[in-house]
XYZ file of C-alpha atoms in Angstrom:
715
model
C -85.795 -110.827 -98.549
C -89.250 -110.912 -96.802
C -91.862 -108.756 -96.051
C -92.772 -105.499 -98.208
C -89.319 -104.829 -99.557
C -88.829 -106.757 -102.667
C -87.669 -104.402 -105.639
C -89.642 -105.102 -108.991
C -87.307 -105.931 -112.029
C -88.694 -105.983 -115.298
C -88.808 -109.829 -115.421
C -91.674 -109.623 -113.094
C -93.120 -107.091 -114.205
C -93.123 -107.570 -118.062
C -95.421 -109.864 -120.046
C -92.511 -110.730 -121.732
C -90.580 -111.271 -118.412
C -89.282 -114.899 -117.356
C -91.317 -114.428 -114.181
C -93.957 -112.172 -114.982
C -96.652 -115.098 -114.461
C -95.609 -115.735 -111.201
C -96.620 -112.421 -110.295
C -100.145 -112.185 -111.912
C -102.886 -112.737 -109.534
C -104.453 -116.355 -109.416
C -106.888 -117.428 -111.253
C -109.137 -120.226 -112.508
C -110.049 -121.845 -116.016
C -113.433 -122.551 -116.318
C -116.177 -123.643 -118.891
C -119.445 -124.460 -119.146
C -121.034 -128.209 -119.840
C -124.952 -126.845 -120.488
C -125.693 -125.810 -116.974
C -123.160 -127.723 -115.406
C -119.472 -125.738 -114.586
C -116.469 -127.038 -115.172
C -112.955 -126.360 -113.842
C -110.388 -127.363 -116.397
C -107.316 -127.446 -115.126
C -104.011 -128.479 -116.662
C -104.122 -132.136 -115.182
C -107.918 -132.742 -114.812
C -111.428 -131.839 -115.474
C -113.981 -131.458 -112.728
C -117.538 -130.014 -111.746
C -118.142 -127.517 -109.463
C -121.096 -126.951 -107.391
C -122.550 -123.783 -107.854
C -123.771 -124.073 -104.380
C -120.593 -124.723 -102.390
C -118.213 -124.219 -104.720
C -117.089 -127.844 -103.959
C -115.180 -129.656 -107.027
C -115.449 -133.357 -108.444
C -113.416 -134.744 -110.768
C -114.783 -136.097 -114.018
C -111.766 -137.229 -115.689
C -108.191 -136.878 -115.913
C -105.736 -135.755 -118.694
C -104.473 -139.571 -118.446
C -107.887 -141.142 -118.716
C -108.707 -138.464 -122.138
C -105.237 -139.837 -123.252
C -105.793 -143.276 -122.275
C -109.865 -143.492 -123.957
C -107.965 -141.774 -127.610
C -105.398 -144.482 -127.497
C -103.411 -141.112 -128.316
C -100.172 -141.061 -130.537
C -97.723 -138.664 -131.069
C -100.247 -136.989 -132.810
C -102.889 -136.943 -131.080
C -101.741 -136.304 -127.766
C -103.504 -133.990 -125.245
C -100.809 -131.897 -123.292
C -103.173 -130.316 -121.225
C -107.003 -129.616 -120.181
C -107.502 -126.254 -119.911
C -108.555 -125.627 -123.486
C -111.226 -128.191 -122.905
C -114.626 -127.271 -124.269
C -117.835 -129.242 -123.739
C -119.597 -128.339 -127.303
C -122.918 -130.358 -126.566
C -125.336 -129.232 -123.352
C -127.108 -132.188 -123.438
C -123.965 -135.085 -124.396
C -120.992 -136.066 -122.371
C -118.697 -135.082 -125.010
C -115.345 -132.875 -124.342
C -113.416 -130.983 -127.085
C -109.775 -131.635 -126.946
C -106.995 -131.526 -129.294
C -103.459 -129.688 -129.903
C -102.057 -127.684 -132.995
C -102.344 -130.882 -135.247
C -105.108 -132.632 -133.914
C -108.453 -132.158 -132.562
C -110.852 -134.905 -130.692
C -114.536 -135.558 -129.485
C -113.992 -137.808 -126.448
C -117.245 -139.500 -124.831
C -116.241 -139.601 -121.265
C -118.799 -141.651 -119.974
C -118.126 -144.313 -123.080
C -114.621 -143.549 -122.433
C -114.204 -143.588 -126.467
C -113.441 -141.187 -128.748
C -116.241 -140.392 -131.035
C -114.954 -138.084 -133.746
C -111.646 -136.556 -134.624
C -109.750 -134.734 -137.409
C -106.400 -134.522 -138.098
C -106.151 -131.030 -140.172
C -102.973 -129.172 -139.220
C -101.049 -125.973 -140.725
C -103.865 -123.813 -141.993
C -103.739 -120.121 -141.934
C -107.661 -120.334 -140.524
C -109.933 -123.130 -139.427
C -113.335 -122.991 -138.070
C -115.428 -126.384 -136.446
C -119.237 -126.685 -136.441
C -120.455 -128.286 -133.449
C -123.689 -128.929 -135.154
C -122.694 -131.010 -138.061
C -118.965 -131.369 -137.145
C -117.947 -129.892 -140.721
C -114.952 -127.799 -140.827
C -114.128 -124.970 -142.641
C -110.192 -124.383 -143.135
C -107.667 -121.913 -145.512
C -104.494 -124.388 -146.711
C -102.242 -122.627 -148.848
C -104.439 -119.632 -149.988
C -107.573 -121.891 -150.378
C -110.707 -122.345 -148.931
C -111.719 -126.067 -148.126
C -114.422 -127.683 -146.172
C -114.163 -131.295 -144.918
C -117.548 -132.682 -143.594
C -117.995 -135.173 -140.808
C -116.831 -138.452 -142.407
C -114.004 -136.824 -143.681
C -114.754 -135.836 -147.186
C -113.144 -132.822 -148.300
C -114.377 -130.128 -150.598
C -111.768 -127.372 -152.322
C -114.323 -124.364 -152.591
C -111.771 -121.888 -154.017
C -108.821 -122.362 -156.927
C -107.894 -118.988 -157.293
C -106.916 -118.269 -153.770
C -103.383 -116.258 -153.616
C -101.671 -113.424 -151.917
C -103.962 -111.211 -154.105
C -107.411 -112.904 -153.451
C -107.818 -113.722 -149.775
C -110.525 -116.458 -149.020
C -112.190 -117.085 -145.534
C -109.963 -114.618 -143.359
C -110.766 -111.222 -141.626
C -111.007 -108.346 -143.987
C -111.290 -104.829 -143.982
C -108.030 -104.773 -141.625
C -110.127 -105.955 -138.740
C -112.211 -102.729 -138.594
C -115.871 -103.217 -137.796
C -115.415 -105.814 -135.463
C -114.630 -108.078 -137.699
C -112.368 -111.038 -136.528
C -112.657 -113.815 -138.681
C -113.813 -114.910 -142.486
C -115.991 -117.750 -141.862
C -119.780 -118.390 -140.502
C -121.855 -121.768 -140.227
C -125.053 -121.203 -140.055
C -126.686 -122.645 -136.664
C -127.562 -125.928 -138.374
C -124.110 -126.215 -139.682
C -124.929 -127.024 -143.265
C -124.158 -123.988 -144.393
C -121.087 -121.899 -144.326
C -120.912 -117.993 -144.970
C -117.468 -116.456 -146.110
C -115.526 -113.592 -147.401
C -113.519 -113.161 -150.229
C -111.205 -110.411 -150.373
C -109.914 -109.042 -153.646
C -106.773 -106.713 -153.099
C -105.106 -107.055 -155.895
C -105.321 -103.302 -156.972
C -104.236 -102.300 -153.270
C -100.650 -100.951 -152.989
C -97.751 -103.019 -151.874
C -95.807 -101.246 -148.756
C -92.592 -102.175 -148.910
C -91.620 -104.424 -146.232
C -87.765 -105.515 -146.070
C -86.722 -108.683 -144.632
C -82.946 -108.602 -143.381
C -82.415 -112.311 -141.834
C -81.534 -114.008 -145.618
C -77.671 -112.935 -146.861
C -79.164 -110.540 -149.015
C -82.331 -108.576 -147.460
C -85.144 -109.721 -149.344
C -88.465 -107.553 -150.070
C -91.834 -108.860 -148.153
C -94.411 -106.018 -148.887
C -97.506 -105.889 -147.610
C -100.742 -105.030 -148.802
C -101.964 -101.314 -147.651
C -104.420 -99.101 -148.464
C -103.421 -95.595 -147.368
C -106.596 -93.318 -146.725
C -107.850 -92.146 -149.864
C -106.043 -94.610 -151.935
C -107.923 -97.589 -153.764
C -109.183 -99.939 -151.377
C -109.929 -103.773 -151.928
C -113.016 -105.455 -152.652
C -115.060 -107.412 -150.719
C -117.669 -110.288 -151.527
C -119.449 -112.611 -149.673
C -120.167 -116.578 -150.386
C -122.568 -119.212 -149.161
C -121.309 -122.865 -149.749
C -124.186 -125.300 -149.161
C -122.527 -128.634 -147.568
C -125.905 -130.727 -148.969
C -125.721 -129.461 -152.692
C -121.669 -128.987 -152.481
C -122.361 -125.836 -154.115
C -121.214 -121.814 -153.898
C -123.186 -118.741 -154.653
C -122.481 -115.034 -153.850
C -124.490 -112.882 -151.837
C -125.930 -110.221 -154.784
C -124.342 -106.891 -153.204
C -124.333 -104.115 -153.679
C -127.997 -104.018 -154.491
C -130.036 -101.360 -155.974
C -132.585 -100.272 -155.374
C -132.903 -100.702 -151.900
C -136.582 -100.782 -149.900
C -137.113 -100.238 -146.649
C -140.047 -100.524 -144.102
C -139.724 -96.924 -143.863
C -140.116 -96.136 -147.554
C -136.385 -95.335 -148.379
C -135.487 -96.126 -151.585
C -132.428 -94.748 -151.961
C -129.933 -97.000 -154.170
C -126.678 -97.957 -154.321
C -125.089 -98.129 -157.328
C -123.115 -101.300 -158.617
C -119.751 -99.279 -157.709
C -120.530 -97.881 -154.428
C -117.244 -99.197 -151.998
C -119.274 -101.269 -149.475
C -117.877 -102.313 -146.086
C -119.468 -105.583 -145.424
C -119.419 -106.300 -141.801
C -121.106 -108.146 -138.764
C -123.053 -111.061 -140.997
C -125.419 -112.973 -138.691
C -127.729 -116.186 -139.966
C -131.367 -116.275 -139.139
C -132.382 -119.351 -136.904
C -133.820 -121.377 -139.197
C -130.513 -121.289 -141.660
C -132.469 -119.943 -144.455
C -131.253 -116.239 -144.387
C -128.066 -114.187 -143.892
C -128.077 -110.553 -142.359
C -125.156 -108.076 -142.486
C -124.651 -104.705 -142.292
C -123.292 -102.677 -145.296
C -121.217 -99.312 -144.574
C -120.653 -96.954 -147.673
C -116.923 -96.146 -147.944
C -117.599 -92.340 -145.978
C -119.011 -94.500 -143.149
C -121.681 -92.294 -142.592
C -124.522 -94.757 -144.181
C -125.126 -97.891 -142.349
C -127.721 -100.357 -143.863
C -128.779 -103.577 -142.343
C -130.064 -105.962 -145.046
C -131.034 -109.532 -145.867
C -130.157 -112.205 -148.223
C -131.673 -115.602 -148.721
C -128.683 -117.724 -148.473
C -130.086 -120.759 -151.350
C -129.759 -118.188 -153.950
C -127.899 -115.094 -152.846
C -130.853 -112.772 -153.816
C -131.132 -109.558 -151.922
C -134.197 -110.067 -150.233
C -134.910 -106.638 -148.014
C -133.534 -103.828 -145.879
C -134.196 -104.080 -141.970
C -133.193 -100.342 -141.196
C -131.012 -97.439 -142.165
C -128.600 -95.282 -139.795
C -127.094 -92.023 -141.038
C -124.617 -89.754 -138.993
C -122.976 -86.181 -140.386
C -119.669 -87.519 -138.857
C -120.180 -91.723 -139.344
C -121.459 -94.897 -137.906
C -120.000 -97.404 -136.751
C -121.207 -100.897 -136.780
C -119.490 -103.735 -134.554
C -121.919 -106.122 -133.587
C -124.014 -108.636 -135.209
C -127.924 -108.803 -134.919
C -128.266 -111.157 -132.098
C -132.104 -113.174 -132.560
C -134.163 -113.696 -128.885
C -133.841 -117.683 -128.330
C -137.322 -117.591 -127.267
C -138.832 -115.902 -130.594
C -136.829 -116.189 -134.063
C -138.612 -113.262 -135.294
C -137.161 -110.569 -132.912
C -133.450 -109.917 -132.762
C -131.835 -107.253 -130.442
C -129.732 -104.301 -132.742
C -126.760 -102.317 -130.750
C -126.710 -99.142 -131.600
C -125.641 -95.433 -130.285
C -127.757 -93.121 -132.975
C -129.533 -91.395 -129.434
C -125.617 -91.151 -128.423
C -124.648 -93.979 -126.190
C -124.437 -97.692 -127.438
C -127.736 -99.383 -126.391
C -130.430 -101.734 -127.629
C -133.237 -101.819 -129.828
C -135.939 -104.447 -130.402
C -136.172 -105.434 -133.912
C -139.235 -107.622 -135.849
C -137.479 -109.606 -138.764
C -139.297 -107.612 -140.957
C -136.964 -104.548 -140.042
C -139.969 -103.034 -137.830
C -138.499 -101.566 -134.614
C -140.486 -102.105 -131.808
C -138.523 -99.908 -129.343
C -135.270 -98.809 -127.142
C -134.447 -101.501 -124.805
C -131.785 -99.618 -122.691
C -131.010 -95.958 -122.874
C -129.504 -93.617 -120.430
C -126.201 -91.923 -120.365
C -124.128 -94.901 -120.152
C -123.078 -97.251 -122.686
C -123.943 -101.110 -123.514
C -120.464 -102.830 -123.422
C -121.628 -106.093 -124.390
C -124.122 -108.676 -125.219
C -123.164 -111.509 -123.159
C -126.195 -113.663 -123.822
C -130.101 -114.691 -122.942
C -131.888 -116.336 -119.940
C -134.831 -117.495 -122.298
C -136.500 -118.549 -118.900
C -136.895 -115.266 -118.049
C -137.342 -113.422 -121.101
C -133.690 -111.377 -120.490
C -130.825 -110.226 -122.448
C -127.934 -110.500 -119.904
C -125.186 -107.256 -120.847
C -122.321 -105.441 -119.006
C -122.571 -101.850 -118.642
C -120.982 -99.173 -116.894
C -124.080 -97.745 -115.816
C -123.152 -97.221 -112.631
C -119.939 -95.224 -112.922
C -118.342 -94.946 -116.357
C -115.169 -96.270 -114.893
C -116.792 -99.632 -114.054
C -118.225 -102.799 -115.935
C -120.958 -104.553 -114.095
C -123.637 -107.151 -115.143
C -127.459 -106.161 -115.599
C -130.811 -108.817 -116.598
C -132.905 -106.775 -118.997
C -136.132 -108.383 -119.189
C -137.143 -107.834 -122.802
C -141.259 -107.502 -122.064
C -140.571 -104.861 -119.872
C -137.207 -103.238 -120.169
C -136.263 -103.431 -116.514
C -132.822 -104.039 -115.442
C -131.590 -106.269 -112.540
C -128.068 -105.566 -111.373
C -126.703 -109.159 -111.100
C -122.656 -108.656 -109.466
C -121.619 -106.726 -106.418
C -122.036 -103.206 -108.043
C -118.384 -102.862 -107.740
C -115.425 -102.599 -110.143
C -114.681 -104.614 -113.197
C -116.702 -107.755 -113.944
C -116.096 -110.546 -116.941
C -118.626 -112.877 -116.918
C -119.692 -116.095 -119.222
C -123.232 -117.505 -119.363
C -124.124 -121.231 -118.855
C -126.232 -122.339 -121.784
C -129.689 -121.301 -120.531
C -128.602 -118.303 -119.061
C -129.719 -118.673 -115.595
C -125.815 -119.194 -114.505
C -122.791 -117.079 -115.154
C -118.810 -117.239 -113.719
C -117.880 -113.984 -112.939
C -114.195 -113.041 -112.429
C -114.513 -109.755 -111.292
C -111.370 -107.000 -109.607
C -111.261 -103.504 -108.212
C -108.949 -101.015 -107.335
C -108.020 -103.177 -104.276
C -108.872 -106.783 -105.272
C -106.633 -108.550 -108.084
C -109.227 -111.005 -108.815
C -112.471 -112.762 -107.449
C -114.171 -115.631 -109.066
C -117.810 -116.322 -107.938
C -120.651 -118.450 -109.661
C -124.252 -116.319 -109.638
C -127.685 -118.032 -110.032
C -130.048 -116.277 -111.365
C -133.632 -116.361 -109.762
C -135.672 -113.923 -111.127
C -135.808 -110.353 -109.216
C -133.038 -111.890 -107.208
C -129.842 -113.598 -107.382
C -127.377 -116.087 -105.363
C -123.853 -115.998 -105.367
C -120.809 -118.726 -104.564
C -117.002 -117.660 -104.136
C -114.979 -119.903 -106.020
C -111.747 -117.779 -105.775
C -110.418 -114.871 -103.721
C -106.795 -114.431 -105.275
C -104.047 -113.147 -103.090
C -101.736 -109.882 -103.619
C -99.117 -111.560 -105.774
C -97.273 -108.364 -104.471
C -97.707 -108.740 -101.356
C -93.722 -109.206 -100.691
C -92.321 -106.154 -103.069
C -92.536 -102.594 -102.159
C -95.333 -101.520 -103.984
C -96.699 -97.687 -105.250
C -99.239 -95.913 -104.488
C -102.203 -96.031 -107.169
C -104.903 -92.805 -107.196
C -107.446 -91.768 -109.346
C -110.232 -88.753 -109.584
C -111.168 -86.492 -112.031
C -111.156 -83.005 -113.709
C -112.453 -81.139 -116.266
C -111.797 -81.297 -120.095
C -111.044 -78.211 -122.123
C -114.734 -77.626 -123.252
C -114.852 -76.559 -119.154
C -117.860 -78.839 -118.864
C -116.952 -82.884 -119.356
C -115.586 -84.738 -116.547
C -112.111 -86.618 -117.522
C -110.889 -89.293 -115.612
C -107.044 -90.087 -114.539
C -104.729 -92.052 -112.627
C -101.737 -91.558 -110.839
C -99.075 -93.573 -109.926
C -96.461 -92.346 -106.851
C -93.656 -93.592 -105.405
C -94.082 -96.257 -102.111
C -92.211 -93.498 -100.142
C -93.573 -90.632 -102.095
C -93.403 -87.426 -99.605
C -95.347 -84.570 -100.232
C -93.010 -81.939 -99.321
C -90.504 -83.299 -102.405
C -90.672 -82.157 -106.335
C -90.591 -85.653 -108.447
C -89.964 -85.846 -112.136
C -93.261 -86.862 -113.383
C -94.011 -88.684 -116.835
C -97.215 -88.277 -118.921
C -98.285 -91.557 -120.213
C -100.992 -90.889 -123.104
C -102.587 -93.224 -125.821
C -105.661 -90.690 -126.352
C -107.195 -92.485 -129.895
C -110.503 -94.287 -130.026
C -111.894 -97.371 -129.218
C -109.088 -97.475 -125.835
C -108.975 -95.998 -122.468
C -106.233 -96.006 -119.628
C -108.121 -95.506 -116.319
C -110.944 -97.550 -115.335
C -111.874 -99.428 -111.569
C -109.962 -102.415 -112.137
C -106.646 -103.533 -109.732
C -104.614 -100.383 -109.237
C -106.771 -98.490 -111.213
C -105.900 -100.448 -114.439
C -102.001 -99.595 -113.996
C -99.598 -101.059 -116.958
C -96.630 -102.830 -114.861
C -94.247 -100.236 -116.038
C -95.277 -97.536 -113.958
C -95.019 -99.640 -111.068
C -90.916 -99.818 -112.545
C -90.743 -96.161 -112.991
C -92.491 -95.214 -109.474
C -89.582 -97.448 -108.148
C -87.284 -95.435 -109.771
C -88.382 -92.589 -108.214
C -90.987 -90.792 -110.881
C -94.553 -90.121 -110.600
C -96.679 -91.324 -113.654
C -99.931 -89.407 -114.565
C -102.555 -90.874 -117.352
C -105.578 -88.830 -118.183
C -108.245 -90.339 -120.692
C -109.621 -87.564 -123.182
C -111.760 -86.996 -124.988
C -111.834 -88.856 -128.234
C -111.471 -92.475 -126.354
C -114.041 -95.211 -125.315
C -117.181 -95.707 -123.804
C -118.147 -92.513 -123.046
C -120.411 -91.765 -125.526
C -120.663 -91.177 -129.318
C -120.234 -87.338 -129.167
C -117.497 -87.591 -126.186
C -115.494 -90.073 -128.693
C -116.569 -87.883 -132.128
C -115.070 -84.762 -130.436
C -112.106 -85.576 -132.501
C -113.562 -85.919 -135.874
C -111.691 -84.385 -138.944
C -109.158 -82.787 -136.850
C -107.394 -85.636 -134.876
C -104.787 -84.981 -132.021
C -106.373 -81.288 -131.541
C -108.781 -81.786 -129.305
C -106.801 -84.609 -127.693
C -103.754 -82.379 -126.876
C -106.236 -79.491 -125.107
C -107.254 -82.193 -122.812
C -103.854 -83.364 -122.237
C -102.803 -80.245 -121.071
C -105.651 -79.931 -118.571
C -104.004 -82.250 -117.038
C -100.408 -80.644 -117.541
C -102.064 -77.558 -115.516
C -103.788 -80.057 -112.562
C -100.285 -81.337 -112.188
C -98.911 -77.569 -112.559
C -101.071 -77.448 -109.394
C -99.171 -79.804 -107.431
C -96.532 -78.667 -104.992
C -94.765 -82.189 -105.633
C -94.843 -82.495 -109.195
C -91.409 -80.887 -110.926
C -92.676 -78.887 -113.672
C -89.120 -78.847 -115.128
C -88.962 -82.222 -114.994
C -92.042 -83.340 -117.093
C -92.100 -85.903 -119.645
C -94.438 -87.747 -122.007
C -94.304 -91.115 -123.415
C -97.057 -93.389 -125.469
C -97.583 -95.864 -128.205
C -99.101 -95.876 -131.231
C -101.459 -93.359 -131.517
C -100.008 -92.524 -127.852
C -96.737 -92.007 -130.070
C -98.533 -89.851 -132.519
C -99.822 -87.800 -129.129
C -96.289 -87.805 -127.956
C -94.852 -86.084 -130.586
C -97.418 -83.729 -130.941
C -97.111 -82.521 -127.300
C -93.515 -82.450 -127.414
C -93.765 -80.293 -130.479
C -96.688 -78.243 -130.102
C -95.471 -77.825 -126.439
C -91.782 -77.521 -126.519
C -91.488 -75.328 -123.633
C -93.246 -77.884 -121.549
C -91.819 -81.288 -121.941
C -88.738 -81.780 -121.642
C -88.430 -85.508 -122.696
C -90.413 -87.957 -124.489
C -90.023 -91.620 -125.811
C -92.884 -92.231 -129.075
C -93.255 -95.754 -130.028
C -94.609 -96.567 -133.281
C -96.220 -93.057 -134.024
C -98.480 -92.263 -136.538
C -96.936 -88.754 -138.443
C -99.110 -87.725 -141.013
C -102.789 -89.833 -141.448
C -102.544 -89.426 -144.867
C -100.058 -92.796 -144.813
C -101.983 -94.305 -142.349
C -104.942 -97.228 -143.494
C -108.402 -96.698 -145.086
C -110.665 -98.197 -142.903
C -109.631 -96.138 -139.481
C -108.237 -93.286 -141.080
C -111.337 -92.420 -143.256
C -113.527 -92.933 -140.479
C -112.126 -90.301 -138.191
C -110.336 -87.941 -141.152
C -112.390 -88.615 -143.952
C -109.973 -88.333 -146.873
C -106.967 -86.386 -147.945
C -108.970 -85.135 -150.581
C -112.124 -84.215 -148.583
C -110.010 -82.420 -145.515
C -106.813 -80.962 -146.620
C -107.002 -78.902 -143.984
C -107.374 -81.262 -141.414
C -104.509 -83.560 -142.966
C -102.496 -80.386 -143.241
C -103.750 -79.494 -139.094
C -102.471 -82.586 -137.703
C -99.762 -83.518 -139.599
C -96.236 -83.655 -137.661
C -94.145 -83.090 -140.674
C -94.306 -79.117 -140.392
C -93.566 -79.746 -136.556
C -90.557 -81.210 -136.403
C -88.842 -78.099 -136.578
C -89.958 -76.972 -133.140
C -88.730 -79.708 -131.412
C -86.507 -78.588 -128.300
C -86.777 -81.486 -126.107
C -85.280 -85.018 -125.984
C -87.149 -87.323 -128.156
C -86.727 -90.566 -128.587
C -88.575 -92.333 -131.534
C -88.837 -96.033 -131.712
C -90.525 -98.485 -133.942
C -90.846 -102.214 -134.670
C -88.826 -102.174 -138.434
C -91.409 -104.555 -139.861
C -94.721 -102.827 -138.347
C -97.500 -103.761 -140.590
C -99.859 -101.201 -138.962
C -98.064 -97.767 -138.425
C -95.773 -98.308 -141.157
C -91.830 -96.969 -141.159
C -92.651 -94.290 -143.654
C -93.969 -92.417 -140.151
C -91.127 -92.417 -138.520
C -88.284 -91.734 -140.960
C -90.421 -89.170 -142.721
C -90.361 -87.291 -139.693
C -86.873 -87.811 -138.884
C -86.080 -86.448 -142.195
C -88.157 -83.367 -141.854
C -86.424 -83.052 -138.538
C -82.704 -83.190 -140.801
C -83.889 -80.434 -142.894
C -85.218 -78.180 -139.926
C -81.914 -78.774 -137.782
C -83.512 -80.730 -134.641
C -82.132 -83.778 -132.856
C -84.443 -86.602 -132.278
C -83.235 -89.721 -131.476
C -83.830 -93.058 -133.357
C -84.422 -96.832 -132.409
C -85.385 -99.637 -134.336
C -86.136 -103.528 -133.882
C -85.899 -105.870 -136.537
C -88.051 -107.793 -137.260
C -90.838 -106.517 -134.937
C -93.947 -105.466 -135.994
C -96.473 -102.934 -134.551
C -95.735 -104.247 -130.940
C -92.515 -105.998 -129.312
C -93.174 -109.386 -128.841
C -91.571 -111.797 -126.699
C -88.837 -110.969 -124.063
C -87.891 -107.745 -126.813
C -90.892 -106.114 -124.559
C -88.627 -106.398 -121.654
C -85.546 -104.792 -123.496
C -88.244 -101.822 -124.810
C -89.133 -100.854 -121.595
C -85.971 -101.273 -120.188
C -84.964 -98.796 -122.993
C -87.645 -96.608 -122.225
C -86.955 -96.097 -118.789
C -83.090 -95.252 -119.282
C -83.835 -92.733 -121.436
C -85.853 -90.845 -118.861
C -83.340 -92.064 -116.580
C -80.587 -90.070 -118.916
C -82.582 -86.999 -119.527
C -84.670 -86.439 -117.058
C -83.663 -87.187 -113.723
């Protein structure tokens, strides 16, 4: 077939499909060697001229393996993940799952290597070339000369070292943190011996076996975390003396944290001189956050820098970042004025001033341009659906737009911060890669790649976006609609509302196809309209927009989603007698909420991995948004879907991973039990051995099953 007449299959559209990657927009693997841009391809690494885009081969894969005299263990199979850790040295870091090497590509030789493999976690310091790793539950450090030191002896399933804690909340993604000089290692120790086991079952053995997860449910006993500091020079470990009492701050606030106060420790950062550790400490209610300083050599508490409190919750997500031109000042991110913005602080805790402000969100801090005294950020200042790159001058707070002002931009800075490569797209542009040089108040940009439309030969649906008012009558909500390619406004179409609705996520933005999920294209190809609305409670719209759902999850979200339904009702081409709803995780919770609270509106629903009752969800996330069941019994009762089981009228399919460690199976099973008792009839399907999301080709099977359910009962 040729022209625009090919039809999609899930093998092309779904990430687990065999043809998925062939229909992704063309891209480039890039990294920085100081201020030199490097194209890291499979077979070679090339320098890229930022003015012309011209590439010059630096070395090839064959070169690396010849210089390294690679055997089977050290053989490098591709160069796409090559890194250049030293801006002023001709050294490339390469490796595989079993080995890691530094190769001098001018001297043509390996200058350092290790052969660690099979660890639970691994963290390498470019400054000292020491590696921290976890093996068989114990934390080790091996120095640049290969000398190994075992830091722990009591590591186990109950005592976890050097790995992410607090269930990956509060921006935590790992458990080890090297100091800038590479001579000290901060690490987490998590005691979860007191946490209840959730009884997961492995069905693969001849007789099914118990494989329990540690799962602290809301209101129940949580784990305890401490932070250790290992010193390579002394080979000694000290632990930070937390929590501490009393705390003193520049504002004279001496409110104490007692020794039995449960505290979350997050956003660990080092001082530039590697002598002090800064950390944000949050109480269990998550409404009182303190930025504090400890002495690394002794673990001694030094002082509190600042404190933020809220009548709802404070959510620290970002470590402080010191200015590269002033070791005594740092940037702090906070949404205390209603939007996530940047604040300039002194190392002693004086808030010098707020650097950014306005009804928009700083989405990320990409780094610094020391020459211009600027911090480079991504924000949605130009439009709530966009992500654009700005330079913010720290001396005068002036902001300069560094990109073209359109779409979604994801940039990576060079070592000096004076250049960045920019991968961007917009609703009609699949992918563009540019490199930009920052020159005071102006920029110069060179295009490296403009990807063709990989769907050009296929019949493509119609993608649209717009706004409607939330249930409060004033707040703008953004929606996306996907229509069949042969859409006829005189016809009436079955329509599916796709929903997530929860915090830290959004469905609609100004990226390619308005961020449409590929399954929506598959449904449009089969003759459906798919509608997506980001309700209040979702991300990137400010504190009050997200916190509107506090202590009553699902309620405000449903009100806003029903505003979307009323919008659909106003469209003559939407068949309101054939309205479906689908979502996963929080979206599964929303799907069943809508099906049971508005049983005469939605005919068919598919709920994946649904939360049914927040008392069965984990401590950190659940208590942030709902408080504990003991503190908020009315809210938990109001949000529970167990009493709603009797209201189910339409066809509902519930799908879960049988071994889901995030939304444990107790949720779905309890709802089904309630439906049995109430005499209502949901359908149920499980994926044995799968977690919260179906991985690999199982995802293709999943989306075919979801589609078929709507085909059977909605169309």
